[in-house]
CSV table of C-alpha atoms in Angstrom, one decimal:
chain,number,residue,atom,x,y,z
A,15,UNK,CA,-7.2,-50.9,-16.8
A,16,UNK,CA,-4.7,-50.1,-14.0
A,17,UNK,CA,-2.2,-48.9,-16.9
A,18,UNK,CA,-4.5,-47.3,-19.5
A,19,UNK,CA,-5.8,-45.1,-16.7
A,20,UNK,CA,-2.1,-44.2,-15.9
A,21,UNK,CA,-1.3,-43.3,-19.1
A,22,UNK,CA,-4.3,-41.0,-19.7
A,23,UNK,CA,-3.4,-39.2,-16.5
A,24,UNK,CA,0.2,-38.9,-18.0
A,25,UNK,CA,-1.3,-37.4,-21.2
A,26,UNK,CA,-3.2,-35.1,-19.5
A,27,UNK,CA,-0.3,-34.0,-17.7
A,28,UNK,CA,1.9,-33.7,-20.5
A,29,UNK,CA,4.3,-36.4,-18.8
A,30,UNK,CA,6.2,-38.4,-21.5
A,31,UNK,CA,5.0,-42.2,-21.3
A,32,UNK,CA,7.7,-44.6,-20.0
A,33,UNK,CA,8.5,-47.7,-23.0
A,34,UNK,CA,8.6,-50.9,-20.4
A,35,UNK,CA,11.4,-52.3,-21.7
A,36,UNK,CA,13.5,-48.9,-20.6
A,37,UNK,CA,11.9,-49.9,-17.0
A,38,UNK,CA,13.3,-53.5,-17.2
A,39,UNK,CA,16.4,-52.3,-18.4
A,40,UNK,CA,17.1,-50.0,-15.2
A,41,UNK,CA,16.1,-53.0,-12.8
A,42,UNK,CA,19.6,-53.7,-11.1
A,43,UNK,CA,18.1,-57.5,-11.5
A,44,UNK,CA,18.4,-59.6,-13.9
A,45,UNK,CA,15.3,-60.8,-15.2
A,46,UNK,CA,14.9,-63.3,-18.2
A,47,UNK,CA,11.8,-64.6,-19.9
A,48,UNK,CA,11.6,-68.2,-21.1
A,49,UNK,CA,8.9,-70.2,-23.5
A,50,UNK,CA,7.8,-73.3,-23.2
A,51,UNK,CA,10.4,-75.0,-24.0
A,52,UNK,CA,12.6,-73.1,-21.8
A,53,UNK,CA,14.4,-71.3,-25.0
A,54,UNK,CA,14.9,-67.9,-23.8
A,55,UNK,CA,12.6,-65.0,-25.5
A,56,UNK,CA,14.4,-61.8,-23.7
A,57,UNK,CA,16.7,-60.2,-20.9
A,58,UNK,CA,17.2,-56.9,-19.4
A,59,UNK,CA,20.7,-55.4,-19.0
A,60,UNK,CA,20.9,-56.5,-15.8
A,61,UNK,CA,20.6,-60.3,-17.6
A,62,UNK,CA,22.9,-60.0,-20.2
A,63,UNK,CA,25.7,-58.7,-17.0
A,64,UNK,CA,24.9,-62.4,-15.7
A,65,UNK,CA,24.9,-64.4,-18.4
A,66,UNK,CA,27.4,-62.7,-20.2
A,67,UNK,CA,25.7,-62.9,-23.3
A,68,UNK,CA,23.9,-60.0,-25.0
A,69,UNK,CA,20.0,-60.1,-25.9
A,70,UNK,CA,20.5,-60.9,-29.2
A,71,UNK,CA,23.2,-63.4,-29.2
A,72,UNK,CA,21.2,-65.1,-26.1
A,73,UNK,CA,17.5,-65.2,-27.7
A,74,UNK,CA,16.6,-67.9,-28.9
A,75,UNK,CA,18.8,-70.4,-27.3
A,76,UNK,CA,18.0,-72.9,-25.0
A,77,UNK,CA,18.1,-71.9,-21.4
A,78,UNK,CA,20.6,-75.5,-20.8
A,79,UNK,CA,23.3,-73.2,-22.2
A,80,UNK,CA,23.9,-71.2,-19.3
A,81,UNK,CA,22.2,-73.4,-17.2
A,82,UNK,CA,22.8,-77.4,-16.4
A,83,UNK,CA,19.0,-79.2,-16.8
A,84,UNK,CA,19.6,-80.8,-13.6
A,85,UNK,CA,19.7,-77.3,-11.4
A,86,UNK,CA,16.7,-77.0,-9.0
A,87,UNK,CA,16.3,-74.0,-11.2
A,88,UNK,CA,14.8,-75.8,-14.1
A,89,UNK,CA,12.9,-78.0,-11.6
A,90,UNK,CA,11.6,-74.7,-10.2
A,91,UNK,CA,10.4,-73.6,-13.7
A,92,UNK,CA,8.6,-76.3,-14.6
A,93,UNK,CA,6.9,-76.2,-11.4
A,94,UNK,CA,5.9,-72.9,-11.9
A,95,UNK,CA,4.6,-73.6,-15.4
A,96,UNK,CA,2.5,-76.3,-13.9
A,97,UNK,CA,0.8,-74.6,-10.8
A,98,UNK,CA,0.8,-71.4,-12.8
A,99,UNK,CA,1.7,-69.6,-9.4
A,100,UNK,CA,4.9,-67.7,-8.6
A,101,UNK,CA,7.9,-69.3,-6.7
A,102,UNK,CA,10.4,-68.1,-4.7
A,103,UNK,CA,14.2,-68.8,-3.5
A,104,UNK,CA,17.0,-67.3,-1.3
A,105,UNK,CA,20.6,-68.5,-1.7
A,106,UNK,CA,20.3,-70.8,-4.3
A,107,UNK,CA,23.3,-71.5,-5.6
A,108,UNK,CA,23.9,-71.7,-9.8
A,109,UNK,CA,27.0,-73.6,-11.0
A,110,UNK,CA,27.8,-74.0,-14.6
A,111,UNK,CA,31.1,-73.9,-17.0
A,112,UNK,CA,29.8,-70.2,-18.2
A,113,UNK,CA,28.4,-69.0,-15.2
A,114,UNK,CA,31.1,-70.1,-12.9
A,115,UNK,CA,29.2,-70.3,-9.6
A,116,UNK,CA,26.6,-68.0,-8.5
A,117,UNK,CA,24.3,-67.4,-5.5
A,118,UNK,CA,21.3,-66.1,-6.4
A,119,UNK,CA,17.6,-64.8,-4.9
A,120,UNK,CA,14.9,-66.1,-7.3
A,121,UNK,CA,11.4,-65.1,-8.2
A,122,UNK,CA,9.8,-67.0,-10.9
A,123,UNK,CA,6.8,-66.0,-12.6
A,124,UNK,CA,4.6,-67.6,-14.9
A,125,UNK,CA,3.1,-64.9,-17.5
A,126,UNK,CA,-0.9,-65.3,-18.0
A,127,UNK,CA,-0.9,-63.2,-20.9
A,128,UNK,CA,1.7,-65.9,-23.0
A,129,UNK,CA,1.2,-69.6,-22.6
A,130,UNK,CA,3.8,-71.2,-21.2
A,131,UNK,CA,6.0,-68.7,-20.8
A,132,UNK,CA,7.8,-67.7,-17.2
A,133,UNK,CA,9.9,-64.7,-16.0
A,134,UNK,CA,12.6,-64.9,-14.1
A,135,UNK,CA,14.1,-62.5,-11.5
A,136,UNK,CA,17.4,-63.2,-10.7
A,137,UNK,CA,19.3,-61.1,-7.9
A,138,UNK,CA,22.9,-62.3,-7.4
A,139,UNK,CA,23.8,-61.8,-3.6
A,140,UNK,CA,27.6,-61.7,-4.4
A,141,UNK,CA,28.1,-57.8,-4.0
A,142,UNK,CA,27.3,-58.2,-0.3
A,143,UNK,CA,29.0,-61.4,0.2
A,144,UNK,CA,32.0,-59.6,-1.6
A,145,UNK,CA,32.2,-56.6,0.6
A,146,UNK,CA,32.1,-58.8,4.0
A,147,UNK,CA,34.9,-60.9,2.2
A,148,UNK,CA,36.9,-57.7,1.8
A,149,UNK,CA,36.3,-56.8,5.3
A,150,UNK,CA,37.5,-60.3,6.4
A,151,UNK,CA,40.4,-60.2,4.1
A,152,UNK,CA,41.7,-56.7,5.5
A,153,UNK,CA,40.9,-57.7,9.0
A,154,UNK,CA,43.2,-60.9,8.2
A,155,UNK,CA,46.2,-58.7,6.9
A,156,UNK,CA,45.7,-56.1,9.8
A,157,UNK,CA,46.3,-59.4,12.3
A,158,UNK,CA,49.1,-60.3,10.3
A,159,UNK,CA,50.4,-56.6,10.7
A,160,UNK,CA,50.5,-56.5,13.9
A,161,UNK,CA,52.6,-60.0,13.9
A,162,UNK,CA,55.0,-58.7,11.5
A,163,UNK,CA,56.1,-55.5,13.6
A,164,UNK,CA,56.4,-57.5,16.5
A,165,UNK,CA,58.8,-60.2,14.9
A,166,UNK,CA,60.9,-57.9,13.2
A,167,UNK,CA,61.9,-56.1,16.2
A,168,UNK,CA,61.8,-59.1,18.4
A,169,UNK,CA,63.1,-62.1,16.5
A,170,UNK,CA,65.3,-60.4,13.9
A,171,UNK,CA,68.2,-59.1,15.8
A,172,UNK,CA,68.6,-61.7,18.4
A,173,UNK,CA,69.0,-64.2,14.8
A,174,UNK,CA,71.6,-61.8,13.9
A,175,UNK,CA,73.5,-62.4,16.6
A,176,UNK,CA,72.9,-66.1,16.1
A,177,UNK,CA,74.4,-65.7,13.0
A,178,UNK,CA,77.3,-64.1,14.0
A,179,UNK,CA,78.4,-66.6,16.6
A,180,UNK,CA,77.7,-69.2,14.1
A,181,UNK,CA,80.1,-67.9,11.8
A,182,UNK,CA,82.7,-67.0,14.3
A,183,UNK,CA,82.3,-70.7,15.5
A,184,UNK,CA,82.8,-72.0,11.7
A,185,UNK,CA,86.5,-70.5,11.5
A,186,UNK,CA,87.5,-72.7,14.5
A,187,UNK,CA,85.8,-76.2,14.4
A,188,UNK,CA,86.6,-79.3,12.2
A,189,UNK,CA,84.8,-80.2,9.1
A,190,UNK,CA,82.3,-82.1,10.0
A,191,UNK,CA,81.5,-79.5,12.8
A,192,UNK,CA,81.3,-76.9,10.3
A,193,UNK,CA,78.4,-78.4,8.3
A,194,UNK,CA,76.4,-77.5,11.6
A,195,UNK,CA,77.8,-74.2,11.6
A,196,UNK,CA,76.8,-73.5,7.9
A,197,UNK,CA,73.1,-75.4,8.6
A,198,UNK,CA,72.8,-72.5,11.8
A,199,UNK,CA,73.5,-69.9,9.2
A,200,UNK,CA,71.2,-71.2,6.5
A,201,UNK,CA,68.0,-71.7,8.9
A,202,UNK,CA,68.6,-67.9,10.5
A,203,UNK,CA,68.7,-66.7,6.7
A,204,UNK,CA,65.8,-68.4,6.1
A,205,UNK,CA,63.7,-66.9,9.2
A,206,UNK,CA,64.8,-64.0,8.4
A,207,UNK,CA,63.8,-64.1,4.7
A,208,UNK,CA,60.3,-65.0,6.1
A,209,UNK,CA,60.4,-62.2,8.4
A,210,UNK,CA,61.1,-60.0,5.4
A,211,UNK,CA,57.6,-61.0,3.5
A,212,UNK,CA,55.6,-60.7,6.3
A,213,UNK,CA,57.4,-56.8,6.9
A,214,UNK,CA,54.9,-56.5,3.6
A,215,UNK,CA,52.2,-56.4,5.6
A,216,UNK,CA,53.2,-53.6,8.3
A,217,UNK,CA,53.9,-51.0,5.7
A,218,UNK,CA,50.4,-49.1,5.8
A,219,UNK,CA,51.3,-45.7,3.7
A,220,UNK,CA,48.8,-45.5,0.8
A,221,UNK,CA,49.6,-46.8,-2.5
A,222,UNK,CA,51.2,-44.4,-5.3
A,223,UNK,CA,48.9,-45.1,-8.5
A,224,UNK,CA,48.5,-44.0,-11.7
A,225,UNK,CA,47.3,-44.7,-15.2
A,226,UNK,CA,48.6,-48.5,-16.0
A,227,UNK,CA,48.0,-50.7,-19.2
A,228,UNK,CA,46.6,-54.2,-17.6
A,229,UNK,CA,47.2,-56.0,-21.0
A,230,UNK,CA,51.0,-54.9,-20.9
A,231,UNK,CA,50.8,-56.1,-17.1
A,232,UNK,CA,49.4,-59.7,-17.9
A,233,UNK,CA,51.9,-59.7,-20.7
A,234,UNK,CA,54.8,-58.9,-18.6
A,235,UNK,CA,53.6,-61.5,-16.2
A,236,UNK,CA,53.1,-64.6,-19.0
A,237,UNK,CA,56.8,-63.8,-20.1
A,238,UNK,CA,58.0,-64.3,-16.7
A,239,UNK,CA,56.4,-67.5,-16.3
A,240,UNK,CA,56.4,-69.5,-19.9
A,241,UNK,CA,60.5,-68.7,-19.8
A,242,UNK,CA,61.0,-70.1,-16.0
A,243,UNK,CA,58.1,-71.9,-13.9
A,244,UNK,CA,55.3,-72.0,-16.6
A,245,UNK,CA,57.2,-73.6,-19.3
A,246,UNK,CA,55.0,-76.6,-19.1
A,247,UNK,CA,52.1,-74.5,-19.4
A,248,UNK,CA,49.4,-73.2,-22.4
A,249,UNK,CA,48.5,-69.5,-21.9
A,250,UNK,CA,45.4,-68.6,-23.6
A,251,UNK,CA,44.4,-64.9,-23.7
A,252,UNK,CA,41.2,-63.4,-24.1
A,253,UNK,CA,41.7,-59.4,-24.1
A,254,UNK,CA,39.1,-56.5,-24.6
A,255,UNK,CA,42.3,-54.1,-26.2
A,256,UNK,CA,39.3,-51.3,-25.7
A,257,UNK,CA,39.9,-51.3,-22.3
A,258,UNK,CA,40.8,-48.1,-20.5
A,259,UNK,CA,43.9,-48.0,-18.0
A,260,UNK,CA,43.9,-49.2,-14.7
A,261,UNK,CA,44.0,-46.5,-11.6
A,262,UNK,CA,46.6,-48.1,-9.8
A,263,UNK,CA,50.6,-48.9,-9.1
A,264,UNK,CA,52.2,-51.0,-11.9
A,265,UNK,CA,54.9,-52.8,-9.9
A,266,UNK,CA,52.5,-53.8,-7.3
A,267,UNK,CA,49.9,-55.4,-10.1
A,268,UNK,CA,52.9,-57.4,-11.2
A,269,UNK,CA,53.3,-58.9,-8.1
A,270,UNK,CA,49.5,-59.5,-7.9
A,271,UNK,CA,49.3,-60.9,-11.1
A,272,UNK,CA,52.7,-63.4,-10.5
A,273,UNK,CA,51.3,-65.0,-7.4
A,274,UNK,CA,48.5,-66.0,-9.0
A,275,UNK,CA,50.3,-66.9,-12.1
A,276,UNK,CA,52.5,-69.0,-10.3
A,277,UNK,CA,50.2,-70.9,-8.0
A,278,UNK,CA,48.1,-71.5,-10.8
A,279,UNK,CA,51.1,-73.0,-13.0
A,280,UNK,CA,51.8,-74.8,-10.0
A,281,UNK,CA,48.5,-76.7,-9.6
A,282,UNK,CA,47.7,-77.1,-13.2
A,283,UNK,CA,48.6,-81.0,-14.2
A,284,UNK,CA,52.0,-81.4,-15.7
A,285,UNK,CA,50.6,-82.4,-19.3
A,286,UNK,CA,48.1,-80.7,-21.0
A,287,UNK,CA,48.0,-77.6,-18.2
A,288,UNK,CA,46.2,-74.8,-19.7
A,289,UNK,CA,45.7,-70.9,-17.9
A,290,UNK,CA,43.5,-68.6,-19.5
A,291,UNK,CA,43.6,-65.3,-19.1
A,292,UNK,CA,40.7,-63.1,-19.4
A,293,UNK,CA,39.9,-59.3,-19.0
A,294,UNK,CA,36.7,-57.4,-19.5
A,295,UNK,CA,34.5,-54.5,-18.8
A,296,UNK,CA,31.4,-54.7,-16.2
A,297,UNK,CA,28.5,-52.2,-15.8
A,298,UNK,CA,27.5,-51.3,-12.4
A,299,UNK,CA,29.6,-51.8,-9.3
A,300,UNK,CA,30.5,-49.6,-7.1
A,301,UNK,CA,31.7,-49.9,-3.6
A,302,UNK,CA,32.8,-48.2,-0.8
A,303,UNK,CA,36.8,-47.5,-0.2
A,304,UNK,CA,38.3,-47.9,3.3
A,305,UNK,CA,39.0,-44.5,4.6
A,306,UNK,CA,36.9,-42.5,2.3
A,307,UNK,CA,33.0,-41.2,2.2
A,308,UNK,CA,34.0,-41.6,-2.0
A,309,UNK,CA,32.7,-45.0,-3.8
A,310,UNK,CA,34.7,-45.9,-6.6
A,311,UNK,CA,33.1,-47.0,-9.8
A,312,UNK,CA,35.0,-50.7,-10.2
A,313,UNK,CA,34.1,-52.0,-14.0
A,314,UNK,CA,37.3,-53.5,-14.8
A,315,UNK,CA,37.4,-57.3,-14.2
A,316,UNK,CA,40.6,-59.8,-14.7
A,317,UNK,CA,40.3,-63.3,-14.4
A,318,UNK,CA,43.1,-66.1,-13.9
A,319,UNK,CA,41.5,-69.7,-14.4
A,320,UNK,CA,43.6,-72.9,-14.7
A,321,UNK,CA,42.5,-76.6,-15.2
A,322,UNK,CA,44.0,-77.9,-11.9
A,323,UNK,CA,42.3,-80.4,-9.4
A,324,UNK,CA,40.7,-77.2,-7.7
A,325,UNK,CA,40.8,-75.5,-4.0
A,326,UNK,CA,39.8,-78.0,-1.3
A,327,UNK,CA,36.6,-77.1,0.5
A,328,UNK,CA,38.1,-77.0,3.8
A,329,UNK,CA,40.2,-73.8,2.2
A,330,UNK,CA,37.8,-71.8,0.7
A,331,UNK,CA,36.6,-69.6,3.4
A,332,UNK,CA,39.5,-69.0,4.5
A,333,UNK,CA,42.0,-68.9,1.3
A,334,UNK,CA,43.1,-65.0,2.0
A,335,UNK,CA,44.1,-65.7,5.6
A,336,UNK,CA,48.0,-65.9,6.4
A,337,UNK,CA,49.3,-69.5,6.6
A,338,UNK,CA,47.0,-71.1,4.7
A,339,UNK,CA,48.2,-72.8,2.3
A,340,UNK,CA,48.1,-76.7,0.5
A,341,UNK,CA,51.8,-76.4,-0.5
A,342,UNK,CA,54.4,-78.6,1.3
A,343,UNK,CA,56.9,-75.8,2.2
A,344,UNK,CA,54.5,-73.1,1.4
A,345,UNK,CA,53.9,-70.1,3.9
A,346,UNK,CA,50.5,-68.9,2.9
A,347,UNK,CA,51.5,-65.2,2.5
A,348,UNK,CA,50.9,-65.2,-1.0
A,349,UNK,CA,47.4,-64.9,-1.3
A,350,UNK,CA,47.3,-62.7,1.9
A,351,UNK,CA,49.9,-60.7,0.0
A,352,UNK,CA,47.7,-60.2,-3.2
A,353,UNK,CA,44.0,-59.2,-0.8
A,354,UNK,CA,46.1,-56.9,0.8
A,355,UNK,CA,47.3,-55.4,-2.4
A,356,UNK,CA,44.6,-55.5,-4.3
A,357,UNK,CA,42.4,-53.6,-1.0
A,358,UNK,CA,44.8,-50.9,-1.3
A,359,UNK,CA,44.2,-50.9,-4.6
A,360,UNK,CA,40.0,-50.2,-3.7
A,361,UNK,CA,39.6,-53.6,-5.5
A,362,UNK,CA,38.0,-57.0,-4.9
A,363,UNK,CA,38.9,-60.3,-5.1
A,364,UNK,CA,37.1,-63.4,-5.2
A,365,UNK,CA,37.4,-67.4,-6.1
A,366,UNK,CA,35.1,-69.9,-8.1
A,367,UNK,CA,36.7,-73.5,-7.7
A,368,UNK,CA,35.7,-76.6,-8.6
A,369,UNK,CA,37.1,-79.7,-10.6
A,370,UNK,CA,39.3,-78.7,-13.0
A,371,UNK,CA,38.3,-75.3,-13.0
A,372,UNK,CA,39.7,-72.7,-10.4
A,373,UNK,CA,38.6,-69.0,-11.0
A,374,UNK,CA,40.3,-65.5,-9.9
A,375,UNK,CA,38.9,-62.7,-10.7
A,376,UNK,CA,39.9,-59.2,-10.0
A,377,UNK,CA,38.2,-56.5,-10.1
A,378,UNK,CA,39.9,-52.4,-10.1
A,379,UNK,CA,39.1,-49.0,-10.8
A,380,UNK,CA,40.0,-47.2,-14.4
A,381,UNK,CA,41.2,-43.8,-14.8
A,382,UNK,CA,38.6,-41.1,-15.8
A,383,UNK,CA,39.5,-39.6,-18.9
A,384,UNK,CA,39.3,-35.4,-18.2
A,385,UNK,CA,36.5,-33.9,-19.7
A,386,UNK,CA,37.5,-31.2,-22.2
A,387,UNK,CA,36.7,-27.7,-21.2
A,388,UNK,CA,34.1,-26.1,-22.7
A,389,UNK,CA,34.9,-22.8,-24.5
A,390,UNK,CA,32.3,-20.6,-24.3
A,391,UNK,CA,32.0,-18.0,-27.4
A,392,UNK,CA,31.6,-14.6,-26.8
A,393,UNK,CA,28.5,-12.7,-28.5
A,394,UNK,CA,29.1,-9.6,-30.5
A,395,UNK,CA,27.6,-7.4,-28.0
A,396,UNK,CA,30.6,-8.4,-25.4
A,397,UNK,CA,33.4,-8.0,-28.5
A,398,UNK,CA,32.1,-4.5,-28.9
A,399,UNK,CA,32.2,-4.0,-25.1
A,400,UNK,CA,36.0,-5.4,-25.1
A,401,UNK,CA,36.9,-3.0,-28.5
């Protein structure tokens, strides 16, 4: 009654009427609609983002696809169903092999008009977990700044002179002295070289960037590694070649894209390792840039996933922190090395890992294609006036 009356008052004031599925569509949250036997019936925009699926391709396939049968969200369905009254979750965390894993605010619905059928309204609390992530990230490297300053001034030249004397030493001692000698020499080089990666850090100028092909990028990158460290290792690519170019600086995303190349060739096992990598476009997010009132339109998404034993727990939260790390002789500036980068960038980062399954995925800005100018033609009454 609510909605006929609606629409007469529309009519009479010559306001178009509104087709609901153009509402759902505009919802930032995904909602699906299951039947009874949880086979899915439809999906807004917002849905098909989630899944990763479109409406077509997705209806009419069992829910289980996306969706294990033993998440509490299928126990929450059928519930639902049953009681006929709507449910509610916060922070309920989806895992599956399509999904990857997702933390989610849930409304479930059942639908009186259609037996047996239930809505659900999906809101995926990652775009605000993301952002504090990238705040923690940045706050990390800025620690890490500081530290790097600090020891290139203080412990660099006093190893210098180290250095020196160790050399002078080596052209007057024995043999078997001299293998001391050379050992001094060797561990100053090598604080020194550490001193060097974390100088990375200090270096806050912005960024030059510009257009830059991610395909030729990743493909620069899988060269590298399946003719030195990867050579063990399957690549398996899965490009969108629509993509448009990436706003950023090329030499930079190389190093980006090695890191995480080379830890995950690293972790994968030594038969049968397999990386895949994977870019794509995605609709709708936008965030903030440090430094600027602008918010950048981020819809281009790059994944690295490997089949290694995955990133222990105790790691997780703190991955992109300096000197973290589950290599024996590993620093833990690489990761710290790639937030940083992609930051300045105006990216995000962020990990899914389980068993088996470890997930990057990177997410930049694209380059906005100049509108053409419009040329507006001049009427006969101005040619006249210009004759």
């Amino acid at each position: 009654m609510i909605g006929a009356a609606a629409k007469a008052a529309r009519k009479r004031r010559g306001a178009p009427a509104i087709d609901g599925s153009a509402v759902l569509n505009a919802l930032p949250s995904a909602v699906v609609v299951v039947d009874g036997d949880n086979v899915i019936v439809s999906l807004n925009m917002a849905g098909e983002d989630l899944i990763g699926a479109s409406a077509a391709y997705a209806a009419g396939r069992p829910l289980s696809e996306w969706i294990p049968e033993d998440s509490p969200l299928i126990g929450m369905i059928e519930q639902a169903r049953d009681t006929q009254a709507s449910l509610s979750d916060y922070d309920l965390v989806i895992e599956s092999p399509r999904l990857g894993q997702r933390t989610v605010n849930l409304q479930i619905s059942p639908i009186p008009e259609s037996p047996d059928c239930v809505a659900l309204c999906l809101q995926e609390r990652t775009i605000a977990f993301k952002m504090h992530r990238q705040l923690s990230y940045r706050g990390a490297a800025r620690s890490v700044t500081a530290m790097a300053a600090m020891l290139a001034h203080e412990v660099k030249n006093p190893l210098s002179g180290i250095r020196g004397a160790a050399q002078l030493l080596e052209q007057s001692v024995g043999p078997e002295d001299a293998t001391l000698t050379r050992l001094i020499c060797d561990e100053t080089d090598r604080i020194c070289a550490l001193v060097d990666r974390m100088e990375v850090f200090s270096d806050e100028r912005p960024i030059q960037r510009g257009p830059v092909n991610i395909h030729e990028v990743l493909e620069r990158c899988r060269r590298v590694a399946q003719n030195g460290f990867g050579r063990h290792v399957t690549f398996v690519e899965r490009y969108d070649p629509s993509l448009p170019p990436v706003l950023g600086n090329h030499d930079l995303l190389v190093q980006i894209f090695l890191n995480l190349i080379k830890n995950a060739c690293e972790a994968v096992p030594k038969e049968a390792g397999e990386i895949t990598l994977t870019t794509s476009y995605r609709h709708g997010m936008r965030v903030a840039v440090a430094g600027s009132l602008e918010r950048l339109h981020l819809p281009l998404q790059v994944t690295v996933q490997d089949n290694g034993p995955g990133i222990p727990e105790e790691l997780r939260a703190n991955l992109f922190e300096p000197f973290v790390t589950t290599k024996i002789n590993g620093t833990g500036l690489g990761l710290a090395f790639v937030a940083k980068t992609v930051a300045d960038h105006g990216g995000v980062i962020e990990v899914d890992s389980a068993a088996r399954r470890t997930i990057f995925r990177l997410t930049f800005p694209i380059t906005e294609e100049p509108k053409p100018r419009r040329v507006r033609r001049r009427g006969a009454a101005e040619m006249e006036g210009a004759l």
